[in-house]
Short mmCIF file of C-alpha atoms and ligand atoms in Angstrom, two decimals:
data_model
loop_
_atom_site.label_atom_id
_atom_site.label_comp_id
_atom_site.label_asym_id
_atom_site.label_seq_id
_atom_site.Cartn_x
_atom_site.Cartn_y
_atom_site.Cartn_z
CA UNK W 32 229.79 84.26 -185.57
CA UNK W 33 229.56 83.78 -181.83
CA UNK W 34 229.76 80.28 -180.45
CA UNK W 35 227.97 80.31 -177.12
CA UNK W 36 224.94 81.55 -175.18
CA UNK W 37 225.27 82.22 -171.45
CA UNK W 38 222.22 81.48 -169.29
CA UNK W 39 222.01 82.95 -165.80
CA UNK W 40 219.63 80.87 -163.69
CA UNK W 41 218.98 82.82 -160.52
CA UNK W 42 217.01 80.44 -158.27
CA UNK W 43 215.67 80.56 -154.73
CA UNK W 44 218.66 78.83 -153.16
CA UNK W 45 221.48 79.32 -155.65
CA UNK W 46 222.75 81.38 -158.57
CA UNK W 47 223.90 79.34 -161.54
CA UNK W 48 225.53 80.05 -164.88
CA UNK W 49 225.37 77.63 -167.79
CA UNK W 50 227.13 77.96 -171.10
CA UNK W 51 225.43 76.49 -174.19
CA UNK W 52 227.07 75.76 -177.53
CA UNK W 53 225.39 76.53 -180.87
CA UNK W 54 223.54 73.18 -180.73
CA UNK W 55 222.12 74.25 -177.32
CA UNK W 56 224.16 71.62 -175.48
CA UNK W 57 225.30 72.65 -171.98
CA UNK W 58 229.11 72.74 -172.01
CA UNK W 59 230.02 74.47 -168.74
CA UNK W 60 228.15 74.95 -165.46
CA UNK W 61 228.92 76.79 -162.25
CA UNK W 62 226.75 77.25 -159.19
CA UNK W 63 226.89 79.07 -155.88
CA UNK W 64 224.45 78.96 -153.02
CA UNK W 65 223.56 81.98 -150.92
CA UNK W 66 222.02 82.54 -147.49
CA UNK W 67 218.36 82.05 -146.68
CA UNK W 68 217.46 84.58 -144.00
CA UNK W 69 214.55 83.87 -141.63
CA UNK W 70 214.19 86.89 -139.31
CA UNK W 71 210.82 85.78 -137.90
CA UNK W 72 208.46 82.82 -138.38
CA UNK W 73 206.92 83.13 -141.86
CA UNK W 74 209.47 85.71 -143.05
CA UNK W 75 211.99 84.78 -145.77
CA UNK W 76 214.66 87.18 -147.03
CA UNK W 77 217.72 87.18 -149.29
CA UNK W 78 220.58 89.64 -149.34
CA UNK W 79 220.25 91.08 -152.88
CA UNK W 80 223.92 92.06 -152.94
CA UNK W 81 224.88 88.50 -152.05
CA UNK W 82 222.68 87.21 -154.90
CA UNK W 83 224.43 89.55 -157.33
CA UNK W 84 227.88 88.64 -156.01
CA UNK W 85 227.11 84.92 -156.37
CA UNK W 86 225.71 85.44 -159.86
CA UNK W 87 228.71 87.51 -160.91
CA UNK W 88 231.17 84.98 -159.51
CA UNK W 89 229.69 81.98 -161.38
CA UNK W 90 229.39 84.00 -164.57
CA UNK W 91 233.05 85.05 -164.39
CA UNK W 92 234.12 81.47 -163.66
CA UNK W 93 232.52 80.31 -166.91
CA UNK W 94 233.87 83.19 -168.96
CA UNK W 95 237.36 82.48 -167.65
CA UNK W 96 237.05 78.81 -168.58
CA UNK W 97 236.03 79.97 -172.05
CA UNK W 98 239.16 82.07 -172.68
CA UNK W 99 240.17 81.67 -176.29
CA UNK W 100 237.58 79.00 -177.11
CA UNK W 101 235.02 81.35 -178.63
CA UNK W 102 232.73 84.27 -177.95
CA UNK W 103 229.36 84.65 -176.25
CA UNK W 104 226.50 85.94 -178.45
CA UNK W 105 224.21 86.91 -175.61
CA UNK W 106 223.03 86.41 -172.03
CA UNK W 107 219.62 84.97 -171.12
CA UNK W 108 218.32 85.51 -167.59
CA UNK W 109 215.80 83.40 -165.72
CA UNK W 110 214.95 83.99 -162.11
CA UNK W 111 212.97 83.17 -158.98
CA UNK W 112 209.77 85.11 -159.51
CA UNK W 113 207.97 87.68 -157.35
CA UNK W 114 210.90 88.25 -154.97
CA UNK W 115 211.09 91.99 -154.38
CA UNK W 116 214.07 94.35 -154.15
CA UNK W 117 214.08 98.13 -153.74
CA UNK W 118 217.35 100.03 -154.16
CA UNK W 119 218.73 103.57 -154.32
CA UNK W 120 219.08 104.75 -157.90
CA UNK W 121 222.14 106.83 -157.01
CA UNK W 122 224.21 104.28 -155.10
CA UNK W 123 222.67 101.00 -156.31
CA UNK W 124 222.39 99.92 -152.65
CA UNK W 125 219.26 98.02 -151.61
CA UNK W 126 217.22 99.73 -148.90
CA UNK W 127 216.51 96.38 -147.21
CA UNK W 128 216.91 92.66 -147.90
CA UNK W 129 214.97 91.19 -150.82
CA UNK W 130 211.60 89.86 -149.64
CA UNK W 131 211.30 86.35 -151.06
CA UNK W 132 208.19 84.93 -152.77
CA UNK W 133 207.67 82.48 -149.90
CA UNK W 134 207.46 85.28 -147.33
CA UNK W 135 204.08 85.54 -145.56
CA UNK W 136 204.49 88.85 -143.69
CA UNK W 137 201.79 90.55 -145.74
CA UNK W 138 199.24 87.71 -145.50
CA UNK W 139 196.98 89.52 -143.02
CA UNK W 140 197.01 92.68 -145.17
CA UNK W 141 195.93 90.51 -148.12
CA UNK W 142 193.07 89.14 -145.98
CA UNK W 143 191.96 92.71 -145.20
CA UNK W 144 191.93 93.55 -148.92
CA UNK W 145 189.91 90.41 -149.60
CA UNK W 146 187.39 91.33 -146.93
CA UNK W 147 187.11 94.79 -148.48
CA UNK W 148 186.15 93.09 -151.76
CA UNK W 149 189.21 93.88 -153.88
CA UNK W 150 190.07 90.39 -155.08
CA UNK W 151 187.89 90.26 -158.20
CA UNK W 152 189.32 93.44 -159.64
CA UNK W 153 192.87 92.24 -158.99
CA UNK W 154 192.21 88.85 -160.58
CA UNK W 155 190.53 90.39 -163.62
CA UNK W 156 193.43 92.73 -164.27
CA UNK W 157 196.43 90.62 -163.29
CA UNK W 158 195.24 87.01 -163.67
CA UNK W 159 196.53 86.36 -160.12
CA UNK W 160 194.85 85.54 -156.82
CA UNK W 161 195.16 88.16 -154.10
CA UNK W 162 198.06 86.66 -152.17
CA UNK W 163 201.20 87.61 -150.26
CA UNK W 164 203.32 85.64 -152.76
CA UNK W 165 203.19 88.36 -155.36
CA UNK W 166 205.32 91.51 -155.27
CA UNK W 167 202.71 94.27 -154.71
CA UNK W 168 202.19 93.90 -150.96
CA UNK W 169 205.92 93.31 -150.43
CA UNK W 170 206.67 96.66 -152.12
CA UNK W 171 204.10 98.36 -149.90
CA UNK W 172 205.59 96.73 -146.81
CA UNK W 173 209.07 98.04 -147.68
CA UNK W 174 207.77 101.57 -148.29
CA UNK W 175 205.82 101.54 -145.03
CA UNK W 176 208.47 99.95 -142.84
CA UNK W 177 211.90 101.12 -143.97
CA UNK W 178 212.60 104.53 -142.46
CA UNK W 179 212.37 107.32 -145.05
CA UNK W 180 211.59 104.95 -147.93
CA UNK W 181 208.17 106.30 -148.88
CA UNK W 182 209.47 109.88 -149.03
CA UNK W 183 212.49 108.81 -151.12
CA UNK W 184 210.21 106.83 -153.44
CA UNK W 185 207.96 109.85 -153.93
CA UNK W 186 211.07 111.90 -154.81
CA UNK W 187 211.99 109.34 -157.49
CA UNK W 188 215.17 108.28 -155.65
CA UNK W 189 214.35 104.56 -155.44
CA UNK W 190 213.93 101.73 -157.94
CA UNK W 191 211.85 98.56 -157.51
CA UNK W 192 212.64 95.35 -159.32
CA UNK W 193 212.14 91.62 -159.30
CA UNK W 194 215.43 89.72 -159.38
CA UNK W 195 215.75 89.96 -163.18
CA UNK W 196 215.64 93.79 -162.93
CA UNK W 197 218.16 93.74 -160.12
CA UNK W 198 220.58 91.61 -162.19
CA UNK W 199 220.14 93.75 -165.33
CA UNK W 200 220.74 96.92 -163.30
CA UNK W 201 223.98 95.48 -161.95
CA UNK W 202 225.12 93.87 -165.20
CA UNK W 203 224.71 97.19 -167.02
CA UNK W 204 226.32 99.24 -164.25
CA UNK W 205 223.03 100.98 -163.43
CA UNK W 206 222.32 101.92 -167.06
CA UNK W 207 219.12 99.91 -167.43
CA UNK W 208 216.10 99.65 -165.15
CA UNK W 209 213.76 97.20 -166.83
CA UNK W 210 211.93 93.90 -166.54
CA UNK W 211 210.18 91.57 -168.98
CA UNK W 212 206.45 90.88 -169.29
CA UNK W 213 206.62 87.48 -167.55
CA UNK W 214 208.19 88.93 -164.42
CA UNK W 215 205.88 91.96 -164.54
CA UNK W 216 202.90 89.59 -164.70
CA UNK W 217 203.80 88.27 -161.20
CA UNK W 218 203.85 91.62 -159.43
CA UNK W 219 200.04 92.05 -159.00
CA UNK W 220 200.28 95.64 -160.30
CA UNK W 221 200.69 94.79 -163.99
CA UNK W 222 197.67 94.57 -166.25
CA UNK W 223 198.15 91.47 -168.42
CA UNK W 224 195.51 92.63 -170.93
CA UNK W 225 196.68 96.20 -171.57
CA UNK W 226 200.34 95.26 -170.96
CA UNK W 227 200.86 98.25 -168.68
CA UNK W 228 201.43 99.00 -165.03
CA UNK W 229 197.91 99.55 -163.73
CA UNK W 230 197.20 102.96 -162.15
CA UNK W 231 194.17 101.73 -160.22
CA UNK W 232 196.20 98.93 -158.62
CA UNK W 233 199.12 101.26 -157.92
CA UNK W 234 196.64 103.47 -156.03
CA UNK W 235 195.19 100.52 -154.18
CA UNK W 236 198.62 99.37 -152.98
CA UNK W 237 199.88 102.93 -152.55
CA UNK W 238 202.90 102.42 -154.82
CA UNK W 239 204.41 105.47 -156.62
CA UNK W 240 204.88 104.84 -160.36
CA UNK W 241 208.35 106.41 -160.21
CA UNK W 242 209.64 103.18 -158.63
CA UNK W 243 208.78 100.98 -161.57
CA UNK W 244 211.01 99.50 -164.27
CA UNK W 245 210.19 99.72 -167.97
CA UNK W 246 208.51 96.56 -169.23
CA UNK W 247 209.97 94.88 -172.32
CA UNK W 248 209.49 91.69 -174.32
CA UNK W 249 211.17 88.44 -173.22
CA UNK W 250 213.56 88.27 -176.17
CA UNK W 251 215.39 91.39 -177.35
CA UNK W 252 218.67 93.20 -176.79
CA UNK W 253 218.16 95.18 -173.59
CA UNK W 254 221.68 96.55 -173.26
CA UNK W 255 225.24 95.40 -172.79
CA UNK W 256 226.57 93.64 -169.74
CA UNK W 257 229.97 95.13 -168.90
CA UNK W 258 231.50 92.16 -167.23
CA UNK W 259 235.12 93.08 -167.44
CA UNK W 260 236.66 96.24 -168.83
CA UNK W 261 237.22 94.79 -172.26
CA UNK W 262 234.19 92.56 -172.57
CA UNK W 263 230.61 93.69 -173.33
CA UNK W 264 227.98 91.03 -173.94
CA UNK W 265 224.38 91.83 -174.97
CA UNK W 266 221.67 90.85 -172.49
CA UNK W 267 219.15 89.32 -174.86
CA UNK W 268 216.52 87.25 -172.99
CA UNK W 269 214.56 87.42 -169.71
CA UNK W 270 211.80 85.22 -168.30
CA UNK W 271 210.63 84.04 -164.89
CA UNK W 272 211.65 80.45 -164.05
CA UNK W 273 208.39 78.61 -164.79
CA UNK W 274 207.86 80.47 -168.05
CA UNK W 275 211.45 79.84 -169.12
CA UNK W 276 210.90 76.13 -168.42
CA UNK W 277 207.77 76.15 -170.61
CA UNK W 278 209.88 77.47 -173.49
CA UNK W 279 212.82 75.21 -172.62
CA UNK W 280 210.36 72.33 -173.02
CA UNK W 281 209.34 73.79 -176.40
CA UNK W 282 205.70 73.92 -175.34
CA UNK W 283 205.13 76.53 -178.02
CA UNK W 284 201.72 75.37 -179.21
CA UNK W 285 198.31 75.77 -177.61
CA UNK W 286 197.38 73.10 -175.07
CA UNK W 287 200.91 71.86 -174.55
CA UNK W 288 201.88 71.76 -170.88
CA UNK W 289 204.96 71.18 -168.81
CA UNK W 290 205.19 69.87 -165.29
CA UNK W 291 208.24 70.23 -163.07
CA UNK W 292 208.30 67.46 -160.44
CA UNK W 293 210.48 68.91 -157.70
CA UNK W 294 209.62 69.52 -154.04
CA UNK W 295 206.20 70.58 -155.35
CA UNK W 296 204.86 70.08 -158.86
CA UNK W 297 204.56 73.14 -161.08
CA UNK W 298 202.30 72.97 -164.09
CA UNK W 299 202.09 75.55 -166.85
CA UNK W 300 199.92 75.22 -169.95
CA UNK W 301 200.32 77.31 -173.09
CA UNK W 302 196.95 78.91 -173.98
CA UNK W 303 198.18 80.87 -177.01
CA UNK W 304 197.36 84.48 -177.74
CA UNK W 305 194.37 84.62 -175.39
CA UNK W 306 194.51 84.96 -171.61
CA UNK W 307 192.12 82.34 -170.21
CA UNK W 308 190.52 83.30 -166.89
CA UNK W 309 190.24 80.44 -164.42
CA UNK W 310 187.06 79.57 -162.58
CA UNK W 311 189.04 77.15 -160.37
CA UNK W 312 191.66 79.46 -158.87
CA UNK W 313 194.45 78.65 -161.28
CA UNK W 314 196.62 81.60 -162.29
CA UNK W 315 196.47 83.30 -165.67
CA UNK W 316 199.89 84.57 -166.60
CA UNK W 317 202.11 85.67 -169.46
CA UNK W 318 204.20 82.83 -170.91
CA UNK W 319 206.44 85.14 -172.95
CA UNK W 320 206.48 87.92 -175.48
CA UNK W 321 208.60 87.22 -178.54
CA UNK W 322 208.65 89.99 -181.16
CA UNK W 323 205.23 91.61 -180.77
CA UNK W 324 203.39 88.41 -180.00
CA UNK W 325 202.31 87.80 -176.40
CA UNK W 326 201.62 84.19 -175.42
CA UNK W 327 199.58 83.45 -172.30
CA UNK W 328 199.51 80.48 -169.95
CA UNK W 329 197.54 78.90 -167.14
CA UNK W 330 199.48 77.86 -164.08
CA UNK W 331 198.69 75.53 -161.19
CA UNK W 332 200.78 73.82 -158.58
CA UNK W 333 200.76 70.86 -156.25
CA UNK W 334 202.24 71.41 -152.77
CA UNK W 335 203.41 67.86 -152.07
CA UNK W 336 205.39 66.42 -154.98
CA UNK W 337 208.85 65.06 -154.24
CA UNK W 338 208.34 66.45 -150.72
CA UNK W 339 206.06 63.49 -150.03
CA UNK W 340 208.87 61.10 -150.94
CA UNK W 341 211.21 63.12 -148.69
CA UNK W 342 208.72 62.68 -145.87
CA UNK W 343 208.55 58.92 -146.39
CA UNK W 344 212.35 58.90 -146.32
CA UNK W 345 213.05 61.32 -143.44
CA UNK W 346 209.81 61.38 -141.46
CA UNK W 347 208.82 57.70 -141.61
CA UNK W 348 212.33 56.42 -142.46
CA UNK W 349 210.83 53.93 -144.93
CA UNK W 350 213.98 54.04 -147.10
CA UNK W 351 217.34 55.82 -147.35
CA UNK W 352 217.16 57.48 -150.77
CA UNK W 353 214.27 59.07 -152.71
CA UNK W 354 215.13 56.83 -155.68
CA UNK W 355 214.48 53.73 -153.50
CA UNK W 356 210.78 54.63 -153.56
CA UNK W 357 210.65 53.13 -157.06
CA UNK W 358 212.35 49.91 -155.99
CA UNK W 359 209.83 49.36 -153.18
CA UNK W 360 206.86 50.39 -155.32
CA UNK W 361 207.78 47.98 -158.12
CA UNK W 362 208.36 45.14 -155.64
CA UNK W 363 204.57 44.91 -155.20
CA UNK W 364 202.12 44.06 -157.97
CA UNK W 365 199.83 47.01 -157.40
CA UNK W 366 198.89 49.50 -154.67
CA UNK W 367 197.10 46.76 -152.68
CA UNK W 368 193.95 48.88 -152.50
CA UNK W 369 195.72 51.76 -150.76
CA UNK W 370 194.96 55.40 -151.58
CA UNK W 371 197.26 58.06 -150.13
CA UNK W 372 195.97 61.64 -150.00
CA UNK W 373 199.05 63.78 -149.33
CA UNK W 374 197.21 66.76 -147.84
CA UNK W 375 200.06 67.29 -145.36
CA UNK W 376 199.65 71.06 -145.65
CA UNK W 377 196.05 71.08 -146.89
CA UNK W 378 194.74 70.55 -150.42
CA UNK W 379 195.55 72.94 -153.27
CA UNK W 380 194.11 73.24 -156.79
CA UNK W 381 191.37 72.38 -157.58
CA UNK W 382 190.11 71.31 -154.11
CA UNK W 383 191.34 74.28 -152.06
CA UNK W 384 190.78 72.98 -148.57
CA UNK W 385 193.29 74.34 -146.04
CA UNK W 386 191.73 72.22 -143.27
CA UNK W 387 192.40 68.88 -144.99
CA UNK W 388 195.25 66.75 -143.63
CA UNK W 389 197.08 63.72 -145.02
CA UNK W 390 195.37 60.34 -144.92
CA UNK W 391 195.89 56.78 -146.09
CA UNK W 392 192.84 54.66 -146.90
CA UNK W 393 192.40 50.94 -147.35
CA UNK W 394 195.08 49.62 -144.97
CA UNK W 395 194.80 45.88 -144.21
CA UNK W 396 197.08 43.37 -142.50
CA UNK W 397 198.54 42.65 -145.92
CA UNK W 398 199.71 46.22 -146.43
CA UNK W 399 203.48 46.58 -146.85
CA UNK W 400 205.86 49.48 -147.24
CA UNK W 401 205.87 48.74 -150.98
CA UNK W 402 202.14 49.47 -151.12
CA UNK W 403 202.59 52.70 -149.18
CA UNK W 404 205.45 53.81 -151.45
CA UNK W 405 203.42 52.95 -154.53
CA UNK W 406 200.31 54.76 -153.32
CA UNK W 407 202.46 57.79 -152.44
CA UNK W 408 203.95 57.92 -155.95
CA UNK W 409 200.49 57.44 -157.46
CA UNK W 410 199.18 60.30 -155.34
CA UNK W 411 201.68 62.70 -156.93
CA UNK W 412 200.34 61.75 -160.37
CA UNK W 413 196.71 61.98 -159.19
CA UNK W 414 197.29 65.53 -157.97
CA UNK W 415 198.99 66.56 -161.20
CA UNK W 416 196.10 64.99 -163.09
CA UNK W 417 193.60 67.02 -161.05
CA UNK W 418 195.36 70.23 -162.16
CA UNK W 419 195.49 69.05 -165.80
CA UNK W 420 191.75 68.28 -165.69
CA UNK W 421 191.09 71.70 -164.20
CA UNK W 422 193.11 73.37 -166.96
CA UNK W 423 191.02 71.48 -169.50
CA UNK W 424 187.83 72.71 -167.80
CA UNK W 425 189.04 76.32 -167.83
CA UNK W 426 190.18 76.27 -171.46
CA UNK W 427 187.49 73.92 -172.77
CA UNK W 428 190.25 71.87 -174.40
CA UNK W 429 192.21 68.94 -173.01
CA UNK W 430 195.98 69.17 -172.61
CA UNK W 431 197.31 67.02 -175.44
CA UNK W 432 200.96 66.66 -174.48
CA UNK W 433 202.77 66.79 -171.16
CA UNK W 434 206.50 67.43 -171.02
CA UNK W 435 208.17 66.76 -167.71
CA UNK W 436 211.30 67.77 -165.81
CA UNK W 437 212.57 68.00 -162.22
CA UNK W 438 214.23 65.49 -159.87
CA UNK W 439 211.30 63.12 -159.45
CA UNK W 440 210.96 62.49 -163.21
CA UNK W 441 213.82 60.00 -162.78
CA UNK W 442 211.12 57.75 -161.32
CA UNK W 443 209.81 55.66 -164.23
CA UNK W 444 206.94 54.20 -162.23
CA UNK W 445 205.68 57.69 -161.43
CA UNK W 446 205.97 58.81 -165.07
CA UNK W 447 204.18 55.66 -166.31
CA UNK W 448 201.36 56.13 -163.83
CA UNK W 449 201.04 59.76 -164.90
CA UNK W 450 200.54 58.65 -168.51
CA UNK W 451 198.09 55.94 -167.37
CA UNK W 452 195.90 58.14 -165.21
CA UNK W 453 195.99 61.24 -167.46
CA UNK W 454 195.81 59.24 -170.72
CA UNK W 455 198.22 61.57 -172.49
CA UNK W 456 201.76 61.05 -173.72
CA UNK W 457 204.29 62.08 -171.06
CA UNK W 458 207.64 63.10 -172.58
CA UNK W 459 210.84 63.34 -170.63
CA UNK W 460 213.58 65.28 -172.45
CA UNK W 461 217.26 64.41 -172.50
CA UNK W 462 218.13 67.79 -171.08
CA UNK W 463 216.23 68.17 -167.82
CA UNK W 464 217.64 71.67 -167.14
CA UNK W 465 214.73 73.24 -168.99
CA UNK W 466 214.65 76.53 -167.04
CA UNK W 467 218.15 77.63 -168.00
CA UNK W 468 217.62 76.23 -171.50
CA UNK W 469 214.52 78.42 -171.94
CA UNK W 470 216.54 81.53 -170.99
CA UNK W 471 219.24 80.50 -173.47
CA UNK W 472 216.58 80.01 -176.18
CA UNK W 473 215.26 83.56 -175.60
CA UNK W 474 218.75 85.04 -175.91
CA UNK W 475 219.58 82.86 -178.93
CA UNK W 476 216.44 84.07 -180.70
CA UNK W 477 217.17 87.75 -180.04
CA UNK W 478 220.78 87.54 -181.18
CA UNK W 479 219.88 85.65 -184.37
CA UNK W 480 221.87 82.56 -183.35
CA UNK W 481 218.70 80.43 -183.54
CA UNK W 482 215.18 80.63 -184.93
CA UNK W 483 212.09 78.74 -183.72
CA UNK W 484 212.56 75.97 -186.29
CA UNK W 485 216.10 75.32 -185.02
CA UNK W 486 214.90 75.34 -181.42
CA UNK W 487 212.32 72.64 -182.20
CA UNK W 488 215.11 70.32 -183.29
CA UNK W 489 217.16 71.17 -180.21
CA UNK W 490 214.55 69.79 -177.81
CA UNK W 491 215.21 66.07 -177.69
CA UNK W 492 213.23 63.32 -176.03
CA UNK W 493 214.75 60.78 -173.69
CA UNK W 494 211.63 58.69 -173.26
CA UNK W 495 207.91 58.89 -173.90
CA UNK W 496 205.42 57.17 -171.59
CA UNK W 497 201.98 56.31 -172.97
CA UNK W 498 199.01 54.82 -171.20
CA UNK W 499 198.99 51.06 -170.67
CA UNK W 500 195.60 50.84 -168.95
CA UNK W 501 192.07 50.94 -170.36
CA UNK W 502 189.30 53.41 -169.66
CA UNK W 503 187.61 51.09 -167.17
CA UNK W 504 190.73 50.75 -165.04
CA UNK W 505 191.35 54.50 -165.30
CA UNK W 506 187.84 55.23 -164.04
CA UNK W 507 188.26 52.85 -161.14
CA UNK W 508 191.46 54.51 -160.07
CA UNK W 509 189.89 57.93 -160.44
CA UNK W 510 186.75 57.05 -158.46
CA UNK W 511 188.83 55.71 -155.58
CA UNK W 512 190.97 58.83 -155.54
CA UNK W 513 187.91 61.07 -155.56
CA UNK W 514 186.34 59.08 -152.72
CA UNK W 515 189.53 59.42 -150.68
CA UNK W 516 189.72 63.17 -151.38
CA UNK W 517 186.11 63.62 -150.22
CA UNK W 518 186.83 61.82 -146.97
CA UNK W 519 189.96 63.87 -146.35
CA UNK W 520 188.39 67.30 -146.64
CA UNK W 521 187.47 69.38 -143.60
CA UNK W 522 189.58 67.39 -141.11
CA UNK W 523 190.59 70.31 -138.88
CA UNK W 524 187.75 71.95 -136.95
P1 LIG S 305 213.74 71.19 -156.09
O1 LIG S 305 214.27 71.93 -157.28
O2 LIG S 305 212.34 71.53 -155.69
O3 LIG S 305 214.70 71.13 -154.92
P2 LIG S 305 214.44 68.76 -157.57
O4 LIG S 305 213.99 68.95 -158.97
O5 LIG S 305 215.89 68.79 -157.24
O6 LIG S 305 213.59 69.66 -156.57
O7 LIG S 305 213.87 67.31 -157.13
C1 LIG S 305 214.03 66.84 -155.80
C2 LIG S 305 212.75 66.20 -155.31
O8 LIG S 305 212.47 65.05 -156.10
C3 LIG S 305 212.86 65.75 -153.87
O9 LIG S 305 211.68 66.15 -153.20
C4 LIG S 305 212.94 64.24 -153.95
O10 LIG S 305 212.22 63.63 -152.89
C5 LIG S 305 212.30 63.90 -155.27
N1 LIG S 305 212.96 62.79 -155.96
C6 LIG S 305 214.23 62.75 -156.42
N2 LIG S 305 214.49 61.56 -157.02
C7 LIG S 305 213.34 60.84 -156.95
C8 LIG S 305 212.95 59.55 -157.40
N3 LIG S 305 213.78 58.76 -158.08
N4 LIG S 305 211.67 59.15 -157.14
C9 LIG S 305 210.81 59.97 -156.50
N5 LIG S 305 211.12 61.19 -156.06
C10 LIG S 305 212.37 61.62 -156.27
#
């Protein structure tokens, strides 16, 4: 019997490896950052070979620390999604840097496609909005701009992959070219209903099918990682980061949602076996496939989460540490009538107004920095609540449990206000590293180390926040917020 699961958490700024024991407790962690490359305004690249080297290094560090203490049953991979790599099948060398999800170089091409009326078809098939985030237009850009690439692709000499594929290729010494359904569902060329690469979309984006990896479930043995000459470990789980977090939070039932409160806030709601289309520009995506069962999800995000607290700290210099926001906010009795609309980069779901800009309403001579800090924290919860309400509208069912993770969940005032304004229980787990945990769960399931019943007991709550305000107070808060949102829209001419 093996004693450990190894999770590889390949994020946007660092590659991490975490070793879990049979009770899914993290026992060893290693992390290495890699370069962010900004060749032009709006362009963001990574060196795929550097990502692999960093991932390999942290993985080897953990395996060396493990010497003699036990064996690893399997590897689970979770990764930054949408980031696009194309490499030579023969040499394994990338043809260009990886184009990162944040990269906007194909935004004007996406606008052209929108004008030509292609968005509906894309949304129907992929559940996504036509946007430069997703892999399709990045692949096209590489084929059109790297000398000789299109010809080589047509000859079957090149392979495309999201970062999971790139890692699996390297871990298996070029034996396996595959991805899982969650990563495929972020490429904008994968049909989430038929579970196949979509020929019509491949034509639209001019992408040869010979580039594409095989698409597999999120939990199965894909092949062996040959890490050192004498050690082969099965690769047994793959999921994109947000989906892995949904599983790591054990949101395995319909209408359970997780929210990660980091720089932005990322919400994902389990919608079960049915893909739910959004009429409010949320994304429909695949949560995971375990055995033959595909589970779908709705996804929405908030641009300014912890970033708003960073701005109060670094831009306004209101305090020295993000955690001080709670101290100042609890030093006042209430928000003093202040409403903060953090539209610093426009308003996202469900308002979608790129011309809105941040505003603070209700300032009087009595306003203090405590009131501003409190209103800022409340505004994070209001925005998350707007996405939750939108998810409820799209699915016709309210979210009945919210599980939270990310740096800003340390803020108890924020978590309490979230429970108050959303009127649902907000649960913060003991283990906040839910992304890596989800990848470990997938690998543990495939290798038979765990089953779903065991996993349920492995998710443990640190604290649950429930509403302390009544419906009348909730409505008052909500009306004020809505009024402030209305006055913030359309600021730029
Ligand atoms: P990311 O993964 O996006 O870098 P993290 O999950 O590490 O984000 O969380 C960091 C963010 O959380 C920062 O934007 C920071 O301002 C915010 N944050 C951290 N601690 C607190 C706190 N106690 N109260 C409010 N915000 C916080």
